[in-house]
Amino acid sequence: MEPHGFLLAADASTSTSRTLTITLFLVFVAITLAITIWASRQTKTATDFYAGGRSFSGFQNGMAIGGDYMSAASFLGIAGIIALYGYDGFLYSIGFLVAWLVALLLVAEFLRNSGRYTMADVLAFRMRQRPVRTAASVSTIVVSVFYLIAQMVGAGALVALLLGIAPGTTFLGMDADTAKIATIILVGALMITYVTVGGMKGTTYVQIVKAFLLMGGALIMTLMVLAAYKFNLSTLLGDAAEQSGKGAAFLEPGLRYGVETQGDALKTFYSKMDLLSLGIALVLGTAGLPHILTRFYTVPTARTARKSVLWAIGIIGTFYLFTLALGFGAAALVGSKDITAQDKAGNTAAPQLAQELGNRYLGGETGGAIMLAVIAAVAFATILAVVAGLTLASSSSLAHDFYASVIKRGQASERDEVRVARIAALVIGAIAIALSIFAQSLNVAFLVALAFAVAASANLPAILYSLFWKRFNTSGALWSIYGGLITAVGLVFFSPVVSGSPTAMFPDSDWHFFPLSNPGLISIPVGFLCGWIGTVISKEDDAAKYAELEVRSLTGHGAH
């Protein structure tokens, strides 16, 4: 899953790798800061700040969505999980990709037509504004902060790889732990700068640049892996199975999920339910992620929103095909023993593969160091772009939904709203930095899975009911958002992810009673059920307002 606990082989800790990595990283930061400063000169209104002036083409927005979506989990995590678990690891690629069909068919066009800047614009359209916007704002911030912490803890862990700091060594007088904290603060400062200075325009262009870098890096590595096996996939898979130490089972389901435990039917059942729960959360979570939903507002028409999702599906789908080659390539060329020796979760598989490919094709250790530096810098760029999108989504929700609509009751000027959004970005960034410093020991995968599960449990039911259920009302919206939110967070807190297992956040304590690692199987239906209960127990009903929303969502008439 997300990167954590990175260690670096001594032979890669060369001055060449370190110098090159720092240079590449500084070049990327300089380019993106220049883009951000340029974008700030184009950002004059609230629409510019929140939605980039709705000026992006389908291709540009599709690239930005790809840049926003392909996080470190996609690049480092999926490659690692395929390298260690083969067939079962590819489930993540499929889940993350299929999720876009839900977003395309049920959300993208309707949301673009119905809203203005945030998810709450759609939810509050035919409801009482203040309570619904408050609930949507709380949900947006919870999902975004969990996701933010995951990315920033990953960035802190990745610094050892980027700068070649092994345990016991120092860099600029800092030990590994201090360097990680310094990195988290640096990433936080950069993301706050991108959002407060450049707004949506600056953030979008940063994401487009990052998407090109990530696709380019993954393509080059994929071609190198295939070239090593003369483009014979059968030989690659056979070698991967052999090097994995698991033989033919590596290419079959059941190594990680749906594990059959002999003599323990209950454990087998829970393992299969966990697989189902994870799948549901991955497939439904995307359509409820606030930082993805806000991207649909950055295009001029609903048709362009639809086109941008199609571009995103193409870009993301191609990337996930690359992860197959990267994962099986790492298993074959690096070997599972060397991968797990570096990181038990396999998160170093892609960088280790890059180093191995550099050694083979670019001439010994120097070539390996160069390739490692390039891929590590791309991974860092990935984290920067994603945290900027998350910060923008949560600060926009705080300013537009909570400040302007709840506190100021719709009387805030655009200038005030943007000023509050910038302050909110600073505050949310500071909170994320502080939590990330204390959360370095946490399981980062848990935070990402929780973000997806919460998004699918709290946000998605309310969005779908709002768009498609005539009877839905304020009470139903509040019940579905808070019900799904509390259930998802509560079940994870009482799951083996937090306590009661060797890999838990608190391995020495045990208060868990919920047997599954992902709450989606329970919390998502609960979110939908709460929305239904909340609706039917309330007499509130505004058929005329629903008819207006229906016309707007289907035709775009009256859309901003």
Coordinates of C-alpha atoms in Angstrom, one line a residue:
M1 CA 0.0 0.0 0.0
E2 CA 1.4 3.5 0.8
P3 CA 5.2 3.7 1.2
H4 CA 6.5 3.2 4.8
G5 CA 9.6 2.0 6.5
F6 CA 11.9 2.5 3.5
L7 CA 15.5 1.3 3.9
L8 CA 18.2 1.7 1.2
A9 CA 20.8 -0.8 0.2
A10 CA 24.3 0.5 1.0
D11 CA 25.5 0.3 -2.6
A12 CA 22.8 2.7 -3.7
S13 CA 23.7 5.2 -1.0
T14 CA 26.3 6.7 -3.3
S15 CA 27.1 10.4 -3.6
T16 CA 26.0 10.2 -7.3
S17 CA 22.5 9.0 -6.3
R18 CA 22.2 11.6 -3.5
T19 CA 23.4 14.5 -5.6
L20 CA 21.3 13.5 -8.6
T21 CA 18.2 13.0 -6.5
I22 CA 18.5 16.3 -4.7
T23 CA 19.1 18.1 -8.1
L24 CA 16.1 16.4 -9.7
F25 CA 13.8 17.2 -6.8
L26 CA 14.9 20.8 -6.7
V27 CA 14.3 21.1 -10.5
F28 CA 10.8 19.7 -10.1
V29 CA 10.1 22.1 -7.2
A30 CA 11.5 25.1 -9.1
I31 CA 9.3 24.2 -12.2
T32 CA 6.2 23.7 -10.1
L33 CA 6.7 26.9 -8.1
A34 CA 7.2 28.9 -11.3
I35 CA 3.8 27.4 -12.6
T36 CA 2.2 28.3 -9.3
I37 CA 3.4 31.9 -9.4
W38 CA 2.2 32.2 -13.0
A39 CA -1.2 30.7 -12.1
S40 CA -1.5 33.2 -9.2
R41 CA -1.5 36.1 -11.7
Q42 CA -4.4 34.5 -13.5
T43 CA -6.4 33.9 -10.3
K44 CA -8.6 36.9 -9.8
T45 CA -12.0 35.5 -8.8
A46 CA -13.5 32.8 -6.5
T47 CA -14.2 30.7 -9.7
D48 CA -10.5 31.0 -10.6
F49 CA -9.3 29.9 -7.2
Y50 CA -11.8 27.0 -6.7
A51 CA -12.3 25.8 -10.2
G52 CA -9.4 27.2 -12.3
G53 CA -11.8 29.5 -14.1
R54 CA -13.5 26.4 -15.6
S55 CA -11.0 26.8 -18.4
F56 CA -9.4 23.3 -18.7
S57 CA -9.9 21.0 -21.7
G58 CA -11.0 17.4 -21.3
F59 CA -7.5 16.1 -21.9
Q60 CA -5.9 18.6 -19.4
N61 CA -8.5 17.8 -16.7
G62 CA -8.1 14.0 -17.5
M63 CA -4.4 14.3 -17.0
A64 CA -4.9 16.3 -13.8
I65 CA -7.4 13.7 -12.5
G66 CA -4.8 11.0 -13.2
G67 CA -2.2 13.1 -11.4
D68 CA -4.5 13.5 -8.5
Y69 CA -5.5 9.9 -8.3
M70 CA -2.3 8.0 -9.0
S71 CA -0.9 8.4 -5.5
A72 CA 2.1 6.7 -4.0
A73 CA -0.3 3.8 -3.2
S74 CA -0.7 3.3 -6.9
F75 CA 3.0 3.6 -7.9
L76 CA 4.9 2.1 -5.0
G77 CA 2.2 0.1 -3.2
I78 CA 0.6 -1.9 -6.1
A79 CA 3.9 -2.8 -7.6
G80 CA 5.0 -4.0 -4.2
I81 CA 1.9 -6.0 -3.5
I82 CA 2.0 -7.7 -6.9
A83 CA 5.7 -8.5 -6.4
L84 CA 4.9 -10.3 -3.2
Y85 CA 1.5 -11.8 -3.8
G86 CA 1.2 -12.1 -7.5
Y87 CA -2.4 -12.5 -8.7
D88 CA -4.0 -11.1 -5.5
G89 CA -2.0 -7.9 -5.8
F90 CA -3.5 -7.1 -9.1
L91 CA -6.9 -6.8 -7.4
Y92 CA -6.0 -3.3 -6.3
S93 CA -5.3 -2.2 -9.9
I94 CA -8.6 -3.6 -11.0
G95 CA -10.5 -2.1 -8.1
F96 CA -9.0 1.4 -8.5
L97 CA -9.7 1.3 -12.3
V98 CA -13.3 -0.1 -12.2
A99 CA -14.1 2.6 -9.6
W100 CA -13.9 5.2 -12.5
L101 CA -16.8 3.6 -14.3
V102 CA -19.0 4.3 -11.2
A103 CA -17.7 7.9 -11.2
L104 CA -18.3 8.3 -15.0
L105 CA -21.8 6.7 -15.1
L106 CA -23.3 8.0 -11.8
V107 CA -21.5 11.2 -10.7
A108 CA -19.3 13.2 -13.2
E109 CA -21.8 14.8 -15.5
F110 CA -24.6 15.2 -13.0
L111 CA -22.2 16.8 -10.5
R112 CA -20.7 19.2 -13.0
N113 CA -24.2 20.3 -14.0
S114 CA -25.6 20.7 -10.5
G115 CA -22.9 22.2 -8.4
R116 CA -20.5 25.0 -8.4
Y117 CA -17.3 24.5 -6.4
T118 CA -17.8 21.6 -3.8
M119 CA -19.6 18.4 -3.2
A120 CA -21.9 20.2 -0.8
D121 CA -23.3 22.4 -3.5
V122 CA -25.2 19.4 -4.9
L123 CA -26.2 18.0 -1.5
A124 CA -27.5 21.4 -0.2
F125 CA -29.3 22.4 -3.4
R126 CA -32.7 21.1 -2.3
M127 CA -32.0 20.9 1.5
R128 CA -31.6 23.2 4.4
Q129 CA -28.3 24.8 3.6
R130 CA -26.5 25.2 7.0
P131 CA -26.8 21.7 8.6
V132 CA -26.1 19.9 5.3
R133 CA -23.1 22.0 4.4
T134 CA -21.7 21.6 7.9
A135 CA -22.0 17.8 7.6
A136 CA -20.5 17.8 4.1
S137 CA -17.6 20.0 5.3
V138 CA -16.9 17.7 8.3
S139 CA -16.9 14.6 6.1
T140 CA -14.7 16.3 3.4
I141 CA -12.1 17.3 6.1
V142 CA -12.1 13.8 7.8
V143 CA -11.5 12.0 4.4
S144 CA -8.9 14.6 3.2
V145 CA -6.9 14.7 6.5
F146 CA -6.7 10.8 6.6
Y147 CA -5.5 10.8 3.0
L148 CA -3.1 13.7 3.7
I149 CA -1.5 12.1 6.7
A150 CA -1.0 8.9 4.6
Q151 CA 0.8 10.8 1.8
M152 CA 2.9 12.9 4.2
V153 CA 4.0 10.0 6.4
G154 CA 4.8 8.3 3.1
A155 CA 6.9 11.3 2.1
G156 CA 8.8 11.2 5.4
A157 CA 9.5 7.5 5.0
L158 CA 10.6 8.0 1.3
V159 CA 13.2 10.5 2.3
A160 CA 15.6 7.7 3.3
L161 CA 15.3 6.4 -0.2
L162 CA 15.6 9.8 -1.8
L163 CA 18.7 11.0 0.1
G164 CA 20.3 7.7 0.9
I165 CA 20.0 8.0 4.7
A166 CA 20.3 4.6 6.2
P167 CA 19.7 4.0 9.9
G168 CA 22.8 5.1 11.8
T169 CA 24.0 7.6 9.1
T170 CA 23.4 11.3 8.9
F171 CA 22.6 13.9 6.3
L172 CA 23.4 17.6 6.9
G173 CA 23.8 16.7 10.5
M174 CA 20.4 15.1 10.8
D175 CA 19.8 11.4 11.6
A176 CA 17.1 9.4 9.7
D177 CA 14.2 10.3 12.1
T178 CA 15.0 14.0 12.1
A179 CA 15.3 14.0 8.3
K180 CA 11.9 12.4 8.0
I181 CA 10.4 15.1 10.2
A182 CA 12.1 17.8 8.2
T183 CA 10.8 16.3 5.0
I184 CA 7.2 16.2 6.3
I185 CA 7.5 19.9 7.2
L186 CA 9.0 20.7 3.7
V187 CA 6.2 18.8 1.9
G188 CA 3.6 20.5 4.0
A189 CA 5.1 24.0 3.3
L190 CA 5.2 23.3 -0.4
M191 CA 1.6 22.0 -0.6
I192 CA 0.4 25.1 1.4
T193 CA 2.3 27.3 -1.1
Y194 CA 0.8 25.6 -4.2
V195 CA -2.8 26.0 -2.8
T196 CA -2.6 29.5 -1.2
V197 CA -0.7 31.0 -4.1
G198 CA -1.9 29.2 -7.2
G199 CA -5.3 27.9 -6.2
M200 CA -6.9 25.3 -8.5
K201 CA -5.0 26.6 -11.6
G202 CA -1.6 26.1 -10.0
T203 CA -2.6 22.8 -8.4
T204 CA -4.0 21.5 -11.7
Y205 CA -0.8 22.3 -13.7
V206 CA 1.3 20.7 -11.0
Q207 CA -0.8 17.5 -11.3
I208 CA -0.5 17.5 -15.1
V209 CA 3.3 17.8 -14.9
K210 CA 3.4 15.0 -12.3
A211 CA 1.2 12.7 -14.4
F212 CA 3.5 13.1 -17.4
L213 CA 6.5 12.3 -15.2
L214 CA 4.9 9.3 -13.6
M215 CA 3.6 7.9 -16.9
G216 CA 7.0 8.4 -18.5
G217 CA 8.9 6.8 -15.6
A218 CA 6.5 3.8 -15.5
L219 CA 6.6 3.4 -19.3
I220 CA 10.4 3.4 -19.4
M221 CA 10.6 0.8 -16.6
T222 CA 7.9 -1.4 -18.3
L223 CA 9.8 -1.4 -21.6
M224 CA 13.1 -2.3 -19.9
V225 CA 11.4 -5.2 -18.0
L226 CA 9.8 -6.5 -21.2
A227 CA 13.1 -6.1 -23.1
A228 CA 14.9 -8.1 -20.5
Y229 CA 12.5 -11.0 -21.4
K230 CA 12.4 -10.3 -25.1
F231 CA 8.7 -9.2 -24.7
N232 CA 7.7 -12.8 -23.8
L233 CA 5.2 -12.4 -21.0
S234 CA 5.0 -16.2 -20.4
T235 CA 8.8 -16.3 -19.5
L236 CA 8.4 -13.2 -17.3
L237 CA 5.5 -14.7 -15.3
G238 CA 7.3 -18.1 -15.0
D239 CA 10.4 -16.4 -13.7
A240 CA 8.4 -14.3 -11.3
A241 CA 6.6 -17.3 -9.9
E242 CA 10.0 -19.2 -9.5
Q243 CA 11.7 -16.2 -7.8
S244 CA 8.8 -15.6 -5.5
G245 CA 9.4 -18.8 -3.7
K246 CA 5.7 -19.7 -3.9
G247 CA 5.7 -21.5 -7.3
A248 CA 2.5 -21.8 -9.3
A249 CA 0.4 -20.5 -6.4
F250 CA 1.9 -17.0 -7.1
L251 CA -0.1 -16.9 -10.3
E252 CA -3.3 -18.0 -8.7
P253 CA -5.8 -16.4 -6.3
G254 CA -5.7 -17.0 -2.6
L255 CA -2.2 -16.0 -1.4
R256 CA -3.3 -12.8 0.4
Y257 CA -7.1 -12.7 0.2
G258 CA -9.7 -15.4 0.5
V259 CA -7.1 -17.5 2.2
E260 CA -8.3 -21.1 3.0
T261 CA -7.3 -21.9 6.6
Q262 CA -7.5 -25.7 7.1
G263 CA -9.6 -26.7 10.1
D264 CA -10.8 -23.1 10.8
A265 CA -14.0 -22.4 8.8
L266 CA -14.6 -19.1 10.6
K267 CA -11.1 -17.7 9.8
T268 CA -11.6 -18.7 6.1
F269 CA -15.0 -17.0 6.0
Y270 CA -13.6 -13.7 7.5
S271 CA -10.7 -13.7 5.0
K272 CA -13.2 -14.0 2.1
M273 CA -15.4 -11.3 3.6
D274 CA -12.4 -9.0 4.0
L275 CA -11.7 -9.4 0.3
L276 CA -15.3 -8.5 -0.5
S277 CA -15.2 -5.5 1.9
L278 CA -12.0 -4.2 0.4
G279 CA -13.3 -4.5 -3.1
I280 CA -16.5 -2.7 -2.3
A281 CA -14.6 0.2 -0.6
L282 CA -12.2 0.5 -3.6
V283 CA -14.8 0.5 -6.3
L284 CA -17.3 2.8 -4.5
G285 CA -14.8 5.0 -2.7
T286 CA -13.5 7.0 -5.7
A287 CA -17.0 8.5 -6.5
G288 CA -17.1 10.0 -3.0
L289 CA -13.5 11.3 -2.7
P290 CA -13.8 15.1 -2.3
H291 CA -10.5 16.0 -4.1
I292 CA -11.6 13.9 -7.1
L293 CA -15.2 15.4 -7.1
T294 CA -13.9 19.0 -7.2
R295 CA -12.1 18.2 -10.4
F296 CA -15.4 18.0 -12.3
Y297 CA -16.0 21.7 -11.7
T298 CA -12.8 22.8 -13.5
V299 CA -14.2 22.2 -17.0
P300 CA -16.6 24.5 -18.9
T301 CA -19.4 21.9 -19.7
A302 CA -20.8 18.6 -18.6
R303 CA -19.6 17.1 -21.9
T304 CA -16.1 18.1 -21.1
A305 CA -16.4 16.6 -17.6
R306 CA -17.5 13.3 -19.2
K307 CA -14.6 13.5 -21.7
S308 CA -12.1 14.3 -19.0
V309 CA -13.2 11.1 -17.1
L310 CA -12.7 9.1 -20.3
W311 CA -9.2 10.5 -20.6
A312 CA -8.6 9.7 -17.0
I313 CA -9.8 6.1 -17.4
G314 CA -7.4 5.7 -20.4
I315 CA -4.4 7.3 -18.6
I316 CA -5.1 5.4 -15.3
G317 CA -5.9 2.1 -17.0
T318 CA -2.6 2.3 -19.0
F319 CA -0.7 3.0 -15.8
Y320 CA -2.3 0.1 -14.0
L321 CA -1.2 -2.2 -16.9
F322 CA 2.3 -0.9 -16.3
T323 CA 2.0 -1.9 -12.6
L324 CA 1.6 -5.5 -13.8
A325 CA 5.0 -5.4 -15.6
L326 CA 6.6 -3.5 -12.6
G327 CA 5.3 -5.9 -10.0
F328 CA 6.0 -9.2 -11.8
G329 CA 9.3 -7.6 -13.1
A330 CA 10.3 -6.9 -9.5
A331 CA 9.4 -10.4 -8.4
A332 CA 11.5 -11.9 -11.3
L333 CA 14.5 -9.5 -11.4
V334 CA 14.9 -8.5 -7.7
G335 CA 13.2 -11.5 -6.0
S336 CA 10.9 -11.5 -3.0
K337 CA 13.7 -12.2 -0.5
D338 CA 15.6 -9.0 -1.4
I339 CA 12.3 -7.0 -1.6
T340 CA 11.1 -8.1 1.9
A341 CA 14.7 -7.7 3.3
Q342 CA 14.3 -4.0 2.5
D343 CA 10.6 -3.6 3.4
K344 CA 8.3 -6.3 4.7
A345 CA 5.3 -4.8 2.9
G346 CA 7.2 -4.7 -0.4
N347 CA 6.9 -0.9 -0.8
T348 CA 10.4 -0.6 -2.2
A349 CA 9.8 -3.1 -5.0
A350 CA 9.5 -0.4 -7.8
P351 CA 12.6 1.6 -6.7
Q352 CA 14.6 -1.6 -6.2
L353 CA 13.5 -2.7 -9.7
A354 CA 14.6 0.7 -11.1
Q355 CA 18.0 0.2 -9.5
E356 CA 18.3 -3.3 -10.9
L357 CA 17.3 -2.1 -14.4
G358 CA 19.8 0.8 -14.2
N359 CA 22.5 -1.7 -13.3
R360 CA 21.7 -3.8 -16.3
Y361 CA 21.1 -1.2 -19.0
L362 CA 22.9 2.0 -17.9
G363 CA 26.2 0.5 -16.9
G364 CA 26.8 -0.8 -13.4
E365 CA 26.2 0.9 -10.0
T366 CA 26.3 4.5 -11.4
G367 CA 23.5 3.6 -13.9
G368 CA 21.6 2.0 -11.0
A369 CA 22.0 5.1 -8.9
I370 CA 20.8 7.3 -11.7
M371 CA 17.7 5.2 -12.4
L372 CA 16.9 4.9 -8.7
A373 CA 17.2 8.7 -8.3
V374 CA 14.9 9.4 -11.2
I375 CA 12.2 7.0 -10.0
A376 CA 12.5 8.2 -6.3
A377 CA 12.1 11.8 -7.4
V378 CA 9.0 10.9 -9.5
A379 CA 7.6 9.1 -6.4
F380 CA 8.2 12.3 -4.4
A381 CA 6.6 14.4 -7.1
T382 CA 3.6 12.1 -6.9
I383 CA 3.1 12.8 -3.2
L384 CA 3.5 16.6 -3.6
A385 CA 0.8 16.7 -6.3
V386 CA -1.7 14.6 -4.4
V387 CA -1.3 16.5 -1.1
A388 CA -1.9 19.8 -3.0
G389 CA -5.2 18.4 -4.4
L390 CA -6.3 17.2 -1.0
T391 CA -5.5 20.5 0.8
L392 CA -7.4 22.4 -1.9
A393 CA -10.5 20.2 -1.5
S394 CA -10.6 20.5 2.2
S395 CA -9.8 24.3 2.4
S396 CA -12.4 25.0 -0.3
S397 CA -15.0 23.1 1.6
L398 CA -14.2 25.0 4.8
A399 CA -14.3 28.4 3.1
H400 CA -17.2 27.9 0.7
D401 CA -19.5 25.5 2.7
F402 CA -18.8 26.4 6.3
Y403 CA -17.6 30.0 6.3
A404 CA -19.6 31.5 3.5
S405 CA -22.8 29.5 3.8
V406 CA -23.0 28.5 7.5
I407 CA -21.3 31.4 9.4
K408 CA -21.9 34.2 7.0
R409 CA -25.3 32.8 5.8
G410 CA -24.4 33.4 2.1
Q411 CA -23.4 37.0 2.7
A412 CA -19.6 36.6 2.3
S413 CA -18.0 38.4 -0.6
E414 CA -15.9 36.4 -3.1
R415 CA -12.8 38.1 -1.9
D416 CA -13.4 37.2 1.7
E417 CA -14.2 33.6 0.7
V418 CA -10.9 33.2 -1.1
R419 CA -9.0 34.8 1.8
V420 CA -10.6 32.3 4.2
A421 CA -9.8 29.4 1.8
R422 CA -6.1 30.4 1.9
I423 CA -6.1 30.7 5.7
A424 CA -7.9 27.3 5.9
A425 CA -5.2 25.7 3.6
L426 CA -2.6 27.0 6.1
V427 CA -4.5 25.7 9.1
I428 CA -5.3 22.3 7.5
G429 CA -1.7 22.0 6.3
A430 CA -0.3 22.8 9.8
I431 CA -2.7 20.2 11.3
A432 CA -1.7 17.6 8.8
I433 CA 2.0 18.3 9.4
A434 CA 1.6 17.9 13.1
L435 CA -0.4 14.7 12.9
S436 CA 2.0 13.2 10.3
I437 CA 5.0 13.8 12.6
F438 CA 3.2 11.9 15.4
A439 CA 1.8 9.3 13.0
Q440 CA 5.1 8.1 11.5
S441 CA 4.7 4.7 13.2
L442 CA 1.2 4.2 11.9
N443 CA 0.3 1.8 9.2
V444 CA -0.2 4.0 6.2
A445 CA -2.2 1.5 4.3
F446 CA -4.8 1.7 7.1
L447 CA -5.2 5.4 6.6
V448 CA -5.7 5.1 2.8
A449 CA -8.2 2.2 3.1
L450 CA -10.1 4.2 5.8
A451 CA -10.2 7.3 3.5
F452 CA -11.8 5.2 0.7
A453 CA -14.2 3.5 3.1
V454 CA -15.3 6.8 4.7
A455 CA -15.8 8.4 1.3
A456 CA -18.0 5.5 0.1
S457 CA -19.9 5.3 3.4
A458 CA -20.6 9.0 4.1
N459 CA -20.4 10.9 0.9
L460 CA -21.5 8.5 -1.9
P461 CA -25.0 7.6 -0.4
A462 CA -25.8 11.3 0.1
I463 CA -24.7 12.2 -3.4
L464 CA -26.6 9.4 -5.1
Y465 CA -29.8 9.9 -3.0
S466 CA -29.6 13.7 -3.7
L467 CA -29.3 13.2 -7.5
F468 CA -31.8 10.3 -8.0
W469 CA -34.3 10.0 -5.1
K470 CA -37.2 12.5 -5.2
R471 CA -38.2 11.9 -1.5
F472 CA -34.7 12.5 -0.1
N473 CA -34.5 15.4 2.4
T474 CA -32.3 17.2 4.9
S475 CA -32.8 14.7 7.6
G476 CA -31.8 11.9 5.3
A477 CA -28.6 13.7 4.2
L478 CA -27.5 14.3 7.8
W479 CA -28.3 10.7 8.8
S480 CA -26.4 9.2 5.8
I481 CA -23.3 11.5 6.1
Y482 CA -22.9 11.2 9.9
G483 CA -24.1 7.6 10.1
G484 CA -21.7 6.4 7.4
L485 CA -18.8 8.5 8.8
I486 CA -19.2 7.3 12.5
T487 CA -19.7 3.7 11.4
A488 CA -16.7 3.6 9.2
V489 CA -14.3 5.3 11.7
G490 CA -15.7 3.3 14.6
L491 CA -15.4 -0.1 13.0
V492 CA -11.8 0.6 11.9
F493 CA -11.0 1.7 15.5
F494 CA -12.3 -1.7 16.8
S495 CA -10.7 -3.7 14.0
P496 CA -7.5 -5.8 14.0
V497 CA -5.9 -2.9 12.0
V498 CA -5.7 -0.8 15.2
S499 CA -5.2 -3.5 17.9
G500 CA -5.0 -7.2 18.5
S501 CA -2.7 -8.3 15.7
P502 CA 1.1 -8.2 15.2
T503 CA 0.7 -5.7 12.3
A504 CA -1.7 -3.4 14.2
M505 CA -1.0 0.2 15.1
F506 CA -1.0 -0.9 18.8
P507 CA 0.3 -4.5 18.6
D508 CA 0.6 -4.8 22.4
S509 CA -3.0 -3.9 23.1
D510 CA -6.2 -5.7 22.1
W511 CA -9.7 -4.1 22.1
H512 CA -10.8 -5.2 18.7
F513 CA -14.1 -7.1 18.3
F514 CA -14.7 -6.3 14.5
P515 CA -13.0 -9.1 12.6
L516 CA -12.5 -7.4 9.2
S517 CA -9.6 -5.0 8.3
N518 CA -11.8 -2.9 6.0
P519 CA -15.2 -1.6 7.3
G520 CA -16.7 -1.1 3.8
L521 CA -18.9 -4.3 3.8
I522 CA -20.8 -3.0 6.9
S523 CA -20.3 0.8 6.8
I524 CA -21.4 1.4 3.2
P525 CA -24.8 -0.3 3.5
V526 CA -25.2 1.4 6.9
G527 CA -24.6 4.8 5.1
F528 CA -27.3 4.0 2.6
L529 CA -29.7 2.6 5.2
C530 CA -29.2 5.6 7.5
G531 CA -30.0 7.9 4.6
W532 CA -33.3 6.0 3.9
I533 CA -34.3 5.9 7.6
G534 CA -33.5 9.6 8.1
T535 CA -35.6 10.5 5.0
V536 CA -38.7 8.4 5.9
I537 CA -38.9 9.6 9.5
S538 CA -39.0 13.3 8.3
K539 CA -42.0 14.9 6.7
E540 CA -39.9 17.4 4.7
D541 CA -40.5 17.0 1.0
D542 CA -39.8 19.5 -1.8
A543 CA -40.8 18.0 -5.1
A544 CA -40.4 21.3 -7.0
K545 CA -36.8 21.7 -5.9
Y546 CA -36.0 18.1 -6.9
A547 CA -37.6 18.7 -10.3
E548 CA -35.3 21.7 -10.7
L549 CA -32.3 19.7 -9.6
E550 CA -33.2 16.9 -12.0
V551 CA -33.5 19.2 -15.0
R552 CA -30.2 20.9 -14.1
S553 CA -28.3 17.7 -13.5
L554 CA -29.5 16.1 -16.8
T555 CA -29.3 19.2 -19.1
G556 CA -26.9 21.6 -17.4
H557 CA -29.6 24.4 -17.6
G558 CA -28.8 27.0 -15.0
A559 CA -25.4 25.5 -14.2
H560 CA -22.6 27.9 -13.2

